[in-house]
mmCIF file of C-alpha atoms and ligand atoms in Angstrom:
data_model
loop_
_atom_site.group_PDB
_atom_site.id
_atom_site.type_symbol
_atom_site.label_atom_id
_atom_site.label_comp_id
_atom_site.label_asym_id
_atom_site.label_seq_id
_atom_site.Cartn_x
_atom_site.Cartn_y
_atom_site.Cartn_z
ATOM 1 C CA MET E 592 0.077 -0.101 -0.033
ATOM 2 C CA ALA E 593 1.110 3.603 -0.753
ATOM 3 C CA THR E 594 2.661 5.369 2.306
ATOM 4 C CA ILE E 595 3.142 9.042 2.377
ATOM 5 C CA LYS E 596 6.010 10.861 5.118
ATOM 6 C CA LEU E 597 5.003 13.110 7.525
ATOM 7 C CA ASP E 598 7.276 15.195 9.264
ATOM 8 C CA ILE E 599 6.340 17.338 12.445
ATOM 9 C CA VAL E 600 8.301 20.135 13.909
ATOM 10 C CA SER E 601 8.100 22.780 16.310
ATOM 11 C CA PRO E 602 9.749 25.477 17.358
ATOM 12 C CA ASP E 603 10.526 24.088 21.249
ATOM 13 C CA ARG E 604 10.894 20.724 20.428
ATOM 14 C CA GLY E 605 12.246 20.522 16.696
ATOM 15 C CA GLU E 606 11.391 17.245 14.684
ATOM 16 C CA ILE E 607 8.985 15.488 17.120
ATOM 17 C CA PHE E 608 7.577 13.031 13.927
ATOM 18 C CA SER E 609 9.218 11.666 10.864
ATOM 19 C CA LYS E 610 7.675 8.683 9.589
ATOM 20 C CA ASP E 611 5.997 7.387 6.537
ATOM 21 C CA ILE E 612 1.994 7.041 7.400
ATOM 22 C CA ASP E 613 -1.199 5.888 5.687
ATOM 23 C CA MET E 614 -3.290 8.724 6.359
ATOM 24 C CA LEU E 615 -3.058 12.412 8.635
ATOM 25 C CA ILE E 616 -6.717 13.509 9.598
ATOM 26 C CA VAL E 617 -6.518 17.076 10.755
ATOM 27 C CA ARG E 618 -8.284 20.383 11.666
ATOM 28 C CA SER E 619 -7.609 23.320 9.319
ATOM 29 C CA THR E 620 -9.317 26.597 9.480
ATOM 30 C CA ALA E 621 -11.144 25.248 6.799
ATOM 31 C CA GLY E 622 -12.703 22.186 8.223
ATOM 32 C CA GLU E 623 -11.275 18.626 8.565
ATOM 33 C CA LEU E 624 -9.261 17.627 6.006
ATOM 34 C CA GLY E 625 -8.041 13.697 4.971
ATOM 35 C CA ILE E 626 -4.375 13.291 3.596
ATOM 36 C CA LEU E 627 -4.029 10.495 1.825
ATOM 37 C CA PRO E 628 -0.860 9.638 -0.782
ATOM 38 C CA ARG E 629 -0.528 11.533 -3.741
ATOM 39 C CA HIS E 630 -3.316 14.365 -2.685
ATOM 40 C CA ALA E 631 -2.715 17.098 -4.205
ATOM 41 C CA ARG E 632 -0.700 20.410 -3.278
ATOM 42 C CA LEU E 633 -1.927 22.278 -0.493
ATOM 43 C CA LEU E 634 -0.927 24.743 2.094
ATOM 44 C CA THR E 635 -3.192 25.492 4.861
ATOM 45 C CA GLU E 636 -3.345 26.639 9.036
ATOM 46 C CA LEU E 637 -3.837 24.326 11.102
ATOM 47 C CA LEU E 638 -6.260 24.621 14.309
ATOM 48 C CA PRO E 639 -5.127 23.132 18.146
ATOM 49 C CA HIS E 640 -7.135 19.635 18.076
ATOM 50 C CA ALA E 641 -5.417 16.367 18.370
ATOM 51 C CA MET E 642 -4.022 15.007 14.923
ATOM 52 C CA ARG E 643 -4.728 11.702 13.861
ATOM 53 C CA ILE E 644 -2.031 9.684 12.111
ATOM 54 C CA LYS E 645 -2.929 6.165 10.723
ATOM 55 C CA ILE E 646 -0.240 4.047 10.303
ATOM 56 C CA GLY E 647 -0.112 0.273 9.775
ATOM 57 C CA GLY E 648 -3.658 -0.214 10.446
ATOM 58 C CA GLY E 649 -3.506 1.400 14.011
ATOM 59 C CA GLU E 650 -3.961 4.989 14.814
ATOM 60 C CA ASN E 651 -1.921 7.717 16.967
ATOM 61 C CA LEU E 652 -2.535 11.037 18.121
ATOM 62 C CA ILE E 653 -0.839 13.792 18.353
ATOM 63 C CA ALA E 654 -1.547 16.953 20.369
ATOM 64 C CA LEU E 655 -0.978 20.175 18.055
ATOM 65 C CA GLY E 656 -1.199 23.853 19.268
ATOM 66 C CA GLY E 657 -1.791 24.765 15.741
ATOM 67 C CA GLY E 658 0.614 25.688 12.957
ATOM 68 C CA PHE E 659 0.730 25.406 8.882
ATOM 69 C CA MET E 660 0.728 22.346 6.725
ATOM 70 C CA GLU E 661 2.400 21.947 3.407
ATOM 71 C CA VAL E 662 0.984 18.977 1.515
ATOM 72 C CA THR E 663 2.474 17.429 -1.643
ATOM 73 C CA PRO E 664 2.035 14.585 -3.455
ATOM 74 C CA GLU E 665 4.843 12.488 -1.387
ATOM 75 C CA LYS E 666 4.962 14.400 1.595
ATOM 76 C CA ILE E 667 3.181 16.214 4.337
ATOM 77 C CA THR E 668 5.325 18.759 6.708
ATOM 78 C CA VAL E 669 3.174 20.135 9.693
ATOM 79 C CA LEU E 670 5.114 23.231 11.483
ATOM 80 C CA ALA E 671 3.730 23.168 15.013
ATOM 81 C CA ARG E 672 3.007 26.025 17.354
ATOM 82 C CA SER E 673 3.538 23.498 19.737
ATOM 83 C CA ALA E 674 2.795 19.753 19.382
ATOM 84 C CA GLU E 675 3.413 16.909 21.633
ATOM 85 C CA LEU E 676 3.256 12.724 21.716
ATOM 86 C CA PRO E 677 1.059 11.159 24.346
ATOM 87 C CA ASP E 678 4.319 10.345 26.533
ATOM 88 C CA ASP E 679 5.554 13.853 26.563
ATOM 89 C CA ILE E 680 2.530 15.295 27.756
ATOM 90 C CA ASP E 681 1.870 16.421 31.421
ATOM 91 C CA ILE E 682 -1.717 15.754 32.458
ATOM 92 C CA GLU E 683 -1.914 18.203 35.326
ATOM 93 C CA ARG E 684 -0.076 21.129 33.538
ATOM 94 C CA ALA E 685 -3.095 20.680 30.827
ATOM 95 C CA GLN E 686 -5.936 20.438 33.121
ATOM 96 C CA ARG E 687 -4.531 23.738 35.548
ATOM 97 C CA ALA E 688 -4.413 24.974 31.517
ATOM 98 C CA ARG E 689 -7.712 24.025 30.650
ATOM 99 C CA LYS E 690 -9.021 25.093 33.914
ATOM 100 C CA ARG E 691 -7.300 28.844 33.691
ATOM 101 C CA ALA E 692 -8.654 29.187 30.023
ATOM 102 C CA GLU E 693 -12.435 28.429 31.313
ATOM 103 C CA ASP E 694 -11.920 30.580 34.231
ATOM 104 C CA ARG E 695 -11.120 33.279 31.719
ATOM 105 C CA ILE E 696 -13.563 32.586 29.328
ATOM 106 C CA ALA E 697 -16.464 32.470 32.238
ATOM 107 C CA GLU E 698 -15.323 36.022 33.276
ATOM 108 C CA TYR E 699 -15.333 37.429 29.870
ATOM 109 C CA LYS E 700 -19.064 36.303 29.434
ATOM 110 C CA GLN E 701 -20.233 37.798 32.800
ATOM 111 C CA ALA E 702 -18.014 41.363 32.128
ATOM 112 C CA THR E 703 -20.716 44.091 32.343
ATOM 113 C CA LYS E 704 -18.400 46.537 31.118
ATOM 114 C CA GLU E 705 -15.674 46.307 28.594
ATOM 115 C CA SER E 706 -13.382 43.536 29.877
ATOM 116 C CA LEU E 707 -9.215 43.227 29.072
ATOM 117 C CA ILE E 708 -9.460 39.486 28.540
ATOM 118 C CA ASP E 709 -8.579 38.168 24.925
ATOM 119 C CA ILE E 710 -11.361 35.978 24.131
ATOM 120 C CA GLY E 711 -9.370 34.594 21.040
ATOM 121 C CA ARG E 712 -6.539 33.930 23.202
ATOM 122 C CA ALA E 713 -8.374 32.362 26.139
ATOM 123 C CA ASN E 714 -10.184 30.055 23.491
ATOM 124 C CA ALA E 715 -7.288 28.648 22.097
ATOM 125 C CA ALA E 716 -5.654 27.784 24.953
ATOM 126 C CA LEU E 717 -9.003 26.105 25.919
ATOM 127 C CA ALA E 718 -8.587 24.080 22.908
ATOM 128 C CA ARG E 719 -4.822 23.238 23.142
ATOM 129 C CA ALA E 720 -5.260 21.801 26.755
ATOM 130 C CA LYS E 721 -8.476 19.909 25.438
ATOM 131 C CA ALA E 722 -6.251 18.647 23.076
ATOM 132 C CA ARG E 723 -3.561 17.433 25.242
ATOM 133 C CA LEU E 724 -6.194 15.365 27.658
ATOM 134 C CA LEU E 725 -8.058 13.857 24.375
ATOM 135 C CA VAL E 726 -4.774 12.509 23.187
ATOM 136 C CA LYS E 727 -3.656 11.158 26.743
ATOM 137 C CA ASN E 728 -8.115 9.765 26.918
ATOM 138 C CA VAL E 729 -8.678 11.841 30.103
ATOM 139 C CA PRO E 730 -12.441 12.340 30.191
ATOM 140 C CA PHE E 731 -13.709 16.350 30.288
ATOM 141 C CA ASN E 732 -16.871 17.738 29.251
HETATM 142 P P1 ATP A 806 0.670 26.474 29.765
HETATM 143 O O1 ATP A 806 -0.295 27.554 30.116
HETATM 144 O O2 ATP A 806 0.266 25.396 30.322
HETATM 145 O O3 ATP A 806 1.679 26.759 29.567
HETATM 146 P P2 ATP A 806 0.338 26.549 26.929
HETATM 147 O O4 ATP A 806 -0.779 25.991 25.883
HETATM 148 O O5 ATP A 806 0.031 28.032 27.149
HETATM 149 O O6 ATP A 806 0.382 25.549 28.337
HETATM 150 P P3 ATP A 806 2.041 26.525 24.778
HETATM 151 O O7 ATP A 806 2.280 27.911 24.905
HETATM 152 O O8 ATP A 806 0.918 25.682 23.551
HETATM 153 O O9 ATP A 806 1.809 25.851 26.289
HETATM 154 O O10 ATP A 806 3.293 25.805 25.293
HETATM 155 C C1 ATP A 806 4.396 25.964 25.519
HETATM 156 C C2 ATP A 806 5.572 24.774 25.750
HETATM 157 O O11 ATP A 806 5.000 24.086 26.420
HETATM 158 C C3 ATP A 806 5.732 23.768 24.512
HETATM 159 O O12 ATP A 806 6.918 23.404 24.429
HETATM 160 C C4 ATP A 806 4.614 22.750 24.553
HETATM 161 O O13 ATP A 806 4.782 21.681 23.934
HETATM 162 C C5 ATP A 806 4.796 22.538 25.904
HETATM 163 N N1 ATP A 806 3.287 22.303 26.640
HETATM 164 C C6 ATP A 806 2.683 22.846 27.149
HETATM 165 N N2 ATP A 806 1.697 22.437 27.842
HETATM 166 C C7 ATP A 806 2.586 21.326 28.240
HETATM 167 C C8 ATP A 806 1.308 19.758 28.667
HETATM 168 N N3 ATP A 806 0.172 19.768 29.517
HETATM 169 N N4 ATP A 806 2.711 18.704 28.682
HETATM 170 C C9 ATP A 806 3.780 19.062 28.284
HETATM 171 N N5 ATP A 806 4.055 19.820 27.560
HETATM 172 C C10 ATP A 806 3.352 20.443 27.515
#
């Protein structure tokens, strides 16, 4: 079966993944995308989420903090704002980040006058924390 090379790099961790895979499922600003070998060329922005990598009949998850993806027929390159393999994720840190983001979002919603809270930033922090918890299979509502 044909495969496609996937490289994921982040500024803090460098190269975190470099393997031939069967399929990549990502959430882009234009919606969910499934990338198979020989995909058409594409350049897109990715949102914070749990990326799904299909390889050898199994599925691996990677927590992505957003970034950019370039696709050619032979290769996928993900330039990640942040990215972690399951073993590198600190669950308690992600739970604290999630609580902090949820508190900020609640405060923003309750504010009667103009709030100093950057709601876009709080939503992105919440999405990063949720992606990390999902990759670690930690339940949340
Ligand atoms: P926090 O508020 O806990 O710092 P964050 O989402 O703001 O979370 P980022 O700015 O996305 O953190 O990441 C900064 C660095 O810390 C990156 O190298 C990222 O991989 C790492 N990182 C963030 N959260 C975790 C975590 N829960 N476990 C392991 N590494 C993490």
